[in-house]
Amino acid sequence: VSAPLDPLDEHSGTTRRRFLTYLVAGPTLVVAAGYALGEGTANAVVPTPPQLADSLDLGDVLILAAKDTESKLIVIEVSAAGKVTCALPRAEVGQGITTAVAMIIAEEMDVPLDVVTVTLADARPELMSGQLTGGSNSIRSVYTPTRNAAAAAKSRLTAAGAKKMGVPASSVRMVDGVVTAADGRTATIGELSALAADPNLVVGKAALKDPATFKLVGTPHNRKDARAMVTGALKYTNDLEPRPGCARAMVRRPPTIKGTAPVIHNLAAVQKMPGIRKIVIIQTGVAVLADTFGQALDGKEALEVTWGPGSVDHESNATILAKLKASQLPLTVPAIGTVIDAEFDFAPVSHAAMETNTAIADVKAGGGTVWSSMKSPIEAGAEIEKELGLPTGSMTMHVTQGGGSFGRRLFYDGALEAARISHAAGVPVKLMWTRIDDMRHGRTRGSSAHQIRAVYQGQNVLSFEHRVAAVENDLTHGLGDAITAAAAQSQGLPIGNMGYSQTVFTTTVKSPYNFGLTTQLLNEVNMDLNTASWRSVYSAPTRGAEEIVVDELAKAMGKDPLAFRREFLADARYLTVLNKVAALGKWGKAMPTGTAQGLAFHAEYKSCTACLVELDARDRKNPRVTRATIVGDYGRAINPRGLESQLLGGLTDAIATVFKAGLHIVDGLPLEGSYSQFHFPRQKSIPPKVEIFIMPPTTGEPGGAGELGLPAAVGAICNAWARATGLKPRSFPLIFPVDFTPFTKNSGSTRVQPR
Amino acid sequence: VPKYSFMLNGKQVHVDAPADLSVLWTLRDKLGVTGPKYGCGINVCKACTSHLDGKAFNPCVTNLRDVAGKEVTTIEGLAKGDKLHPVQEAWLEQDVAQCGYCQPGQIMAAVALLKRIPNPTDADIDTIDNVCRCGSYFRIREAIKSAAAKMAQPVALPPKKPTPIQPAEGSLPATGLDTGMAVTGATAVAAAAIVRYLREDAAAEEI
């Protein structure tokens, strides 16, 4: 929608809230709506430190930060053909949010699901902090604004129908996209869209449906974009051709992370190679532009380049870990009484999304256009404008469907790099990173070191303390300031001086147990590595490690892991989920020697989950989870089918990061360069039996979904490993040899590939 | 520049490109066929999996000259018009895809597996080495089993005693065959056609 949204009228809605409705003047109905400011998604909260995340979590903070623009967030358009469309200001990278949002619209508008199409909005700078995809927050943040807009659209269509038929608005009803009068006359939403767009139309009260009457929301639906995916018709960035025949660009990168100042020795020779169009130096390396990516790769391989030093040339996994351990914050409770002390460490992990950093850019002196999968597109555009000295607002940022993210696309490295290349070369370019570059020079979940101390006496746990030291996680993707500002400004928060990371840690990590004095503290060490939030951010290692200690506490206190958790879980809702997974997964059944069950629980973002796995560890080099049972409570599930997918993904990520997937950083560069070396699971490492159960509505409000599954699955798998092998899982990934010949460091690529 | 020709999704195509340009970039950058995806370029992620003369192959490590005169089928050539291949249908039923990027390759690998092994065991399915970074593996497994069942049906249930159809008088030409024989024959031909559709590469049939 290019036309500005103008506030039209403010009319009374339900007794509790007032709608603020926006219309775009035009031939068809284009409507946005929110509650009048001061009301809406996030209600006032009174946090109770130190377990801040119980009452105010990161999702709440993100919603608070975007509060001022919430009423314009969701724009719904109804065409004369009866099609309902919404350009969602979020990134779709596999979460299924476009399907879930279509379901919310269809439900609230009372139109058939198949007339609703949800696309991805371009960057909308007027949304300020309101266009960030992260923190498991998409559905949480758009649920109410989407319902408001849909309800406003429905009330206008209903009023239009009544006017057209000359009857009172109260006497017509809208079902399945058709407005019907008492005498049986009907009008479709397509027939009514123009009339409904009339600013002078008198519209009655708009009210949200009673969720108890939902027919669509809460029932399982398959993805609306699935057919395009299985036929190859769905277009990812690299499949688009908005500038036909534009140059394909690849970048020759340094031999170590953040290596500097390239000097090219054979420029003329490479420029003469087949298909090569241009070669330009940018901040991150040497860009080679060619007719095809195959030829660009050939060119970049053939370059002879010398480089300046990188940022971590003398660092390796071991030296990084030593620095983390040296900076660990002290525990509060001394080791007196009956104590369980445990230390854990996690190696760095690549996001390894299937689609590498990819972007198309056409940038000239006066501005330009970028196509890329971006989770913070407003910031991306602003950064490009700033760096290249372009007029403010001169960049159009198209958000394309992404081939996975897992946190990676919070940063717009590909978009920025493509813009730099296009600007420098003076031509439109399509940029793609090679897999090797993506793994070695891309971002990672940095290493972390953990110290946990639990003190117990008799039948009681007296204290549970956790100290995390981690490589600084880059959170500067446009919302860093807003996160901290909103968190600090919201009432009563004692975190005004905290950095972004501390805020994110404090608002995501919490213990779900009654363990007496509970403290969880983060200390980050700046290593100048390339990092970005990785699915579950701090929770996967932090809560995963804690669930291991929970099992060890249970054992020390002579209790069964399930019985122990039943006794100490702090919330009745948690207990229901735990009991459900134990029943479905048949906890306690006899298992052969070398195999075992494992159990764990996790709560965050107002959702909770329990995971129960069976593990076959008879082959210690190739353990396999043979069965998994997972229960998820999301408060209110929008699309249970999609939530099952998210839990399945979390399970796979847990199998990966517990057993074999990690990066060996050696002298400033990861050795791993492809999926043959970074051991992300394949079909043969995945359980052939998986059962997932999504709870019916509990709290009534949707909780976070994308990241929930991972920490509990990490805990369950580790606990099964400990029970099957008698070994204590401490250093991750557990099976981590350098079982491959690394690609050459200097080329940053490989000759295995044909030209 | 040499000129190469091959069959692509049932149509003859001609490409002016170096002999050693990989088929992946030939398809994507020269011919605009973007179903096969880049994920690694060295045949380990297998996101580009397609078929060469009916068998799974990886365009990222195959040179253009090596497909000259042969027949390449990508995900775009698997369905017959709007009629999806049973494996694609199974993928929809099981709601397999998350980001969807690897799924064209996963589907082409599954079709190739089912061609070799119509009723695969879990161990057979484990041999598919395609990466799905979203971790949809379990649903892929379920979809392959579902597709195998669909595709097996015409074979598992041959027409033993076809239900006699009572034709309206005079509606059958006088062929000398009795009605029962005619119906049996027609059913068998139809069954064979279905089996052939399901078993053979979609593009292979069109040639």
PDB file of C-alpha atoms in Angstrom, chain A residues 93-94 221-223 226-227 229-232 234-236 238-239 241 248 250 274 291-295 350-356 401-404 406 432-436 534-535 624 641-642 644-646 648-649 652-653 674-676 680-684 686-690 743 750 752-755, chain B residues 18 20-22 25 28-30 32 34-42 44-45 47 59-63 75-76 78-79 81-84 88-89 91-104 106-107 122 125-142 144-145:
ATOM      1  CA  VAL A  93      11.620 -17.830   6.575  1.00  0.00           C
ATOM      2  CA  GLY A  94       9.744 -21.038   7.268  1.00  0.00           C
ATOM      3  CA  HIS A 221      -4.199 -26.129   8.574  1.00  0.00           C
ATOM      4  CA  ASN A 222      -1.551 -26.910   6.024  1.00  0.00           C
ATOM      5  CA  ARG A 223       0.634 -24.163   4.664  1.00  0.00           C
ATOM      6  CA  ALA A 226       3.078 -25.357   0.176  1.00  0.00           C
ATOM      7  CA  ARG A 227       1.990 -26.029  -3.399  1.00  0.00           C
ATOM      8  CA  MET A 229       7.118 -24.957  -2.699  1.00  0.00           C
ATOM      9  CA  VAL A 230       6.606 -28.517  -3.923  1.00  0.00           C
ATOM     10  CA  THR A 231       6.345 -27.479  -7.566  1.00  0.00           C
ATOM     11  CA  GLY A 232       9.438 -25.285  -7.513  1.00  0.00           C
ATOM     12  CA  LEU A 234       8.080 -20.377  -5.068  1.00  0.00           C
ATOM     13  CA  LYS A 235      10.650 -17.684  -5.695  1.00  0.00           C
ATOM     14  CA  TYR A 236      13.447 -17.030  -3.252  1.00  0.00           C
ATOM     15  CA  ASN A 238      18.115 -15.873  -6.050  1.00  0.00           C
ATOM     16  CA  ASP A 239      15.206 -17.044  -8.216  1.00  0.00           C
ATOM     17  CA  GLU A 241      15.097 -11.632 -12.050  1.00  0.00           C
ATOM     18  CA  ARG A 248      26.068 -12.261 -10.773  1.00  0.00           C
ATOM     19  CA  MET A 250      30.505 -13.283  -5.588  1.00  0.00           C
ATOM     20  CA  PRO A 274      35.095 -15.965 -19.719  1.00  0.00           C
ATOM     21  CA  ASP A 291      27.405 -13.544 -16.444  1.00  0.00           C
ATOM     22  CA  THR A 292      26.766 -16.604 -14.270  1.00  0.00           C
ATOM     23  CA  PHE A 293      27.515 -17.515 -10.675  1.00  0.00           C
ATOM     24  CA  GLY A 294      29.664 -20.355 -11.952  1.00  0.00           C
ATOM     25  CA  GLN A 295      31.875 -17.858 -13.770  1.00  0.00           C
ATOM     26  CA  SER A 350      26.691 -21.802  12.310  1.00  0.00           C
ATOM     27  CA  HIS A 351      23.130 -20.791  11.489  1.00  0.00           C
ATOM     28  CA  ALA A 352      23.718 -22.676   8.227  1.00  0.00           C
ATOM     29  CA  ALA A 353      20.418 -21.664   6.643  1.00  0.00           C
ATOM     30  CA  MET A 354      20.022 -23.509   3.332  1.00  0.00           C
ATOM     31  CA  GLU A 355      19.840 -20.271   1.362  1.00  0.00           C
ATOM     32  CA  THR A 356      23.123 -18.456   1.881  1.00  0.00           C
ATOM     33  CA  GLN A 401      10.761 -15.202   1.176  1.00  0.00           C
ATOM     34  CA  GLY A 402      13.835 -16.638   2.881  1.00  0.00           C
ATOM     35  CA  GLY A 403      15.330 -20.111   2.724  1.00  0.00           C
ATOM     36  CA  GLY A 404      15.659 -20.477   6.500  1.00  0.00           C
ATOM     37  CA  PHE A 406      17.336 -19.371  12.606  1.00  0.00           C
ATOM     38  CA  MET A 432      25.253 -14.822  -3.461  1.00  0.00           C
ATOM     39  CA  TRP A 433      27.636 -16.059  -0.771  1.00  0.00           C
ATOM     40  CA  THR A 434      29.184 -19.457  -1.280  1.00  0.00           C
ATOM     41  CA  ARG A 435      28.383 -22.044   1.369  1.00  0.00           C
ATOM     42  CA  ILE A 436      31.971 -22.052   2.517  1.00  0.00           C
ATOM     43  CA  TRP A 534      20.723 -18.309  17.015  1.00  0.00           C
ATOM     44  CA  ARG A 535      17.326 -19.917  17.543  1.00  0.00           C
ATOM     45  CA  ARG A 624      20.264 -41.880  17.531  1.00  0.00           C
ATOM     46  CA  ARG A 641      -0.088 -27.908  12.406  1.00  0.00           C
ATOM     47  CA  GLY A 642       2.470 -25.125  12.066  1.00  0.00           C
ATOM     48  CA  GLU A 644       4.119 -28.993  15.372  1.00  0.00           C
ATOM     49  CA  SER A 645       6.534 -28.045  12.582  1.00  0.00           C
ATOM     50  CA  GLN A 646       8.289 -25.577  14.849  1.00  0.00           C
ATOM     51  CA  LEU A 648       9.978 -30.670  15.042  1.00  0.00           C
ATOM     52  CA  GLY A 649      12.555 -28.112  13.945  1.00  0.00           C
ATOM     53  CA  THR A 652      16.328 -31.398  15.046  1.00  0.00           C
ATOM     54  CA  ASP A 653      18.328 -28.373  16.163  1.00  0.00           C
ATOM     55  CA  SER A 674      30.108 -27.161   4.239  1.00  0.00           C
ATOM     56  CA  TYR A 675      27.496 -29.652   5.393  1.00  0.00           C
ATOM     57  CA  SER A 676      30.000 -32.479   4.939  1.00  0.00           C
ATOM     58  CA  PHE A 680      23.884 -30.965  10.795  1.00  0.00           C
ATOM     59  CA  PRO A 681      21.694 -34.097  11.002  1.00  0.00           C
ATOM     60  CA  ARG A 682      20.417 -35.953   7.983  1.00  0.00           C
ATOM     61  CA  GLN A 683      17.464 -38.312   7.760  1.00  0.00           C
ATOM     62  CA  LYS A 684      19.539 -41.142   9.264  1.00  0.00           C
ATOM     63  CA  ILE A 686      16.455 -38.336  13.121  1.00  0.00           C
ATOM     64  CA  PRO A 687      13.861 -40.360  15.063  1.00  0.00           C
ATOM     65  CA  PRO A 688      11.566 -42.385  12.820  1.00  0.00           C
ATOM     66  CA  LYS A 689       8.859 -41.977  15.461  1.00  0.00           C
ATOM     67  CA  VAL A 690       7.726 -38.531  16.568  1.00  0.00           C
ATOM     68  CA  PHE A 743      39.080 -26.550   2.483  1.00  0.00           C
ATOM     69  CA  THR A 750      36.995 -25.059  -3.118  1.00  0.00           C
ATOM     70  CA  VAL A 752      35.778 -29.527  -5.977  1.00  0.00           C
ATOM     71  CA  GLN A 753      33.113 -27.668  -7.865  1.00  0.00           C
ATOM     72  CA  PRO A 754      33.198 -27.752 -11.666  1.00  0.00           C
ATOM     73  CA  ARG A 755      33.521 -24.386 -13.240  1.00  0.00           C
TER      74      ARG A 755
ATOM     75  CA  PRO B  18      31.209 -23.207 -21.847  1.00  0.00           C
ATOM     76  CA  ASP B  20      32.403 -27.029 -18.136  1.00  0.00           C
ATOM     77  CA  LEU B  21      29.754 -24.648 -16.803  1.00  0.00           C
ATOM     78  CA  SER B  22      27.879 -26.605 -14.148  1.00  0.00           C
ATOM     79  CA  TRP B  25      24.178 -22.466 -13.222  1.00  0.00           C
ATOM     80  CA  ARG B  28      19.459 -21.139 -13.215  1.00  0.00           C
ATOM     81  CA  ASP B  29      21.426 -18.364 -14.905  1.00  0.00           C
ATOM     82  CA  LYS B  30      21.101 -19.345 -18.578  1.00  0.00           C
ATOM     83  CA  GLY B  32      15.838 -19.392 -15.871  1.00  0.00           C
ATOM     84  CA  THR B  34      15.178 -22.037 -10.638  1.00  0.00           C
ATOM     85  CA  GLY B  35      13.606 -25.056  -8.923  1.00  0.00           C
ATOM     86  CA  PRO B  36      17.021 -26.676  -8.306  1.00  0.00           C
ATOM     87  CA  LYS B  37      18.671 -24.664  -5.523  1.00  0.00           C
ATOM     88  CA  TYR B  38      22.241 -23.851  -4.620  1.00  0.00           C
ATOM     89  CA  GLY B  39      23.138 -24.928  -1.096  1.00  0.00           C
ATOM     90  CA  CYS B  40      26.761 -26.055  -1.262  1.00  0.00           C
ATOM     91  CA  GLY B  41      28.015 -26.459  -4.831  1.00  0.00           C
ATOM     92  CA  ILE B  42      29.913 -29.641  -3.954  1.00  0.00           C
ATOM     93  CA  VAL B  44      26.785 -32.562  -0.109  1.00  0.00           C
ATOM     94  CA  CYS B  45      23.545 -30.663   0.652  1.00  0.00           C
ATOM     95  CA  ALA B  47      19.325 -29.123  -2.663  1.00  0.00           C
ATOM     96  CA  PRO B  59      23.512 -30.469 -11.281  1.00  0.00           C
ATOM     97  CA  CYS B  60      25.997 -28.560  -9.115  1.00  0.00           C
ATOM     98  CA  VAL B  61      28.738 -31.102  -9.859  1.00  0.00           C
ATOM     99  CA  THR B  62      27.732 -32.038 -13.385  1.00  0.00           C
ATOM    100  CA  ASN B  63      29.165 -30.208 -16.368  1.00  0.00           C
ATOM    101  CA  ILE B  75      11.092 -30.242  -9.990  1.00  0.00           C
ATOM    102  CA  GLU B  76       9.276 -28.085 -12.549  1.00  0.00           C
ATOM    103  CA  LEU B  78       7.545 -33.526 -12.233  1.00  0.00           C
ATOM    104  CA  ALA B  79       3.850 -32.630 -12.313  1.00  0.00           C
ATOM    105  CA  GLY B  81       0.224 -29.711 -15.832  1.00  0.00           C
ATOM    106  CA  ASP B  82      -1.925 -29.158 -12.764  1.00  0.00           C
ATOM    107  CA  LYS B  83      -1.814 -32.847 -11.846  1.00  0.00           C
ATOM    108  CA  LEU B  84       0.833 -33.259  -9.184  1.00  0.00           C
ATOM    109  CA  GLN B  88       4.223 -33.936  -4.386  1.00  0.00           C
ATOM    110  CA  GLU B  89       0.690 -34.709  -3.217  1.00  0.00           C
ATOM    111  CA  TRP B  91       4.268 -33.578   0.583  1.00  0.00           C
ATOM    112  CA  LEU B  92       1.149 -31.386   0.670  1.00  0.00           C
ATOM    113  CA  GLU B  93      -0.812 -33.853   2.791  1.00  0.00           C
ATOM    114  CA  GLN B  94       1.962 -34.127   5.355  1.00  0.00           C
ATOM    115  CA  ASP B  95       2.570 -30.349   5.256  1.00  0.00           C
ATOM    116  CA  VAL B  96       6.273 -31.096   5.005  1.00  0.00           C
ATOM    117  CA  ALA B  97       7.799 -27.797   3.959  1.00  0.00           C
ATOM    118  CA  GLN B  98       8.880 -25.088   6.365  1.00  0.00           C
ATOM    119  CA  CYS B  99      11.166 -22.672   4.510  1.00  0.00           C
ATOM    120  CA  GLY B 100      10.777 -24.970   1.515  1.00  0.00           C
ATOM    121  CA  TYR B 101      14.196 -24.279   0.033  1.00  0.00           C
ATOM    122  CA  CYS B 102      15.454 -27.886   0.119  1.00  0.00           C
ATOM    123  CA  GLN B 103      12.131 -29.475  -0.748  1.00  0.00           C
ATOM    124  CA  PRO B 104      12.457 -29.581  -4.564  1.00  0.00           C
ATOM    125  CA  GLN B 106      14.051 -33.747  -1.303  1.00  0.00           C
ATOM    126  CA  ILE B 107      11.089 -34.536  -3.561  1.00  0.00           C
ATOM    127  CA  ASP B 122      12.951 -46.835   7.343  1.00  0.00           C
ATOM    128  CA  ILE B 125      14.624 -43.789   3.642  1.00  0.00           C
ATOM    129  CA  ASP B 126      17.663 -43.168   5.867  1.00  0.00           C
ATOM    130  CA  THR B 127      19.845 -43.351   2.747  1.00  0.00           C
ATOM    131  CA  ILE B 128      18.472 -40.035   1.486  1.00  0.00           C
ATOM    132  CA  ASP B 129      21.259 -37.644   2.409  1.00  0.00           C
ATOM    133  CA  ASN B 130      19.619 -34.326   1.468  1.00  0.00           C
ATOM    134  CA  VAL B 131      19.950 -31.625   4.135  1.00  0.00           C
ATOM    135  CA  CYS B 132      16.805 -30.026   5.541  1.00  0.00           C
ATOM    136  CA  ARG B 133      18.045 -27.287   7.827  1.00  0.00           C
ATOM    137  CA  CYS B 134      14.521 -26.620   9.136  1.00  0.00           C
ATOM    138  CA  GLY B 135      14.504 -30.222  10.357  1.00  0.00           C
ATOM    139  CA  SER B 136      11.366 -31.422   8.592  1.00  0.00           C
ATOM    140  CA  TYR B 137      12.879 -34.908   8.253  1.00  0.00           C
ATOM    141  CA  PHE B 138      10.141 -36.768  10.119  1.00  0.00           C
ATOM    142  CA  ARG B 139       7.440 -35.364   7.880  1.00  0.00           C
ATOM    143  CA  ILE B 140       9.565 -36.157   4.813  1.00  0.00           C
ATOM    144  CA  ARG B 141       9.713 -39.758   6.040  1.00  0.00           C
ATOM    145  CA  GLU B 142       5.964 -39.873   6.557  1.00  0.00           C
ATOM    146  CA  ILE B 144       7.573 -40.905   1.414  1.00  0.00           C
ATOM    147  CA  LYS B 145       5.680 -43.730   3.128  1.00  0.00           C
TER     148      LYS B 145
END
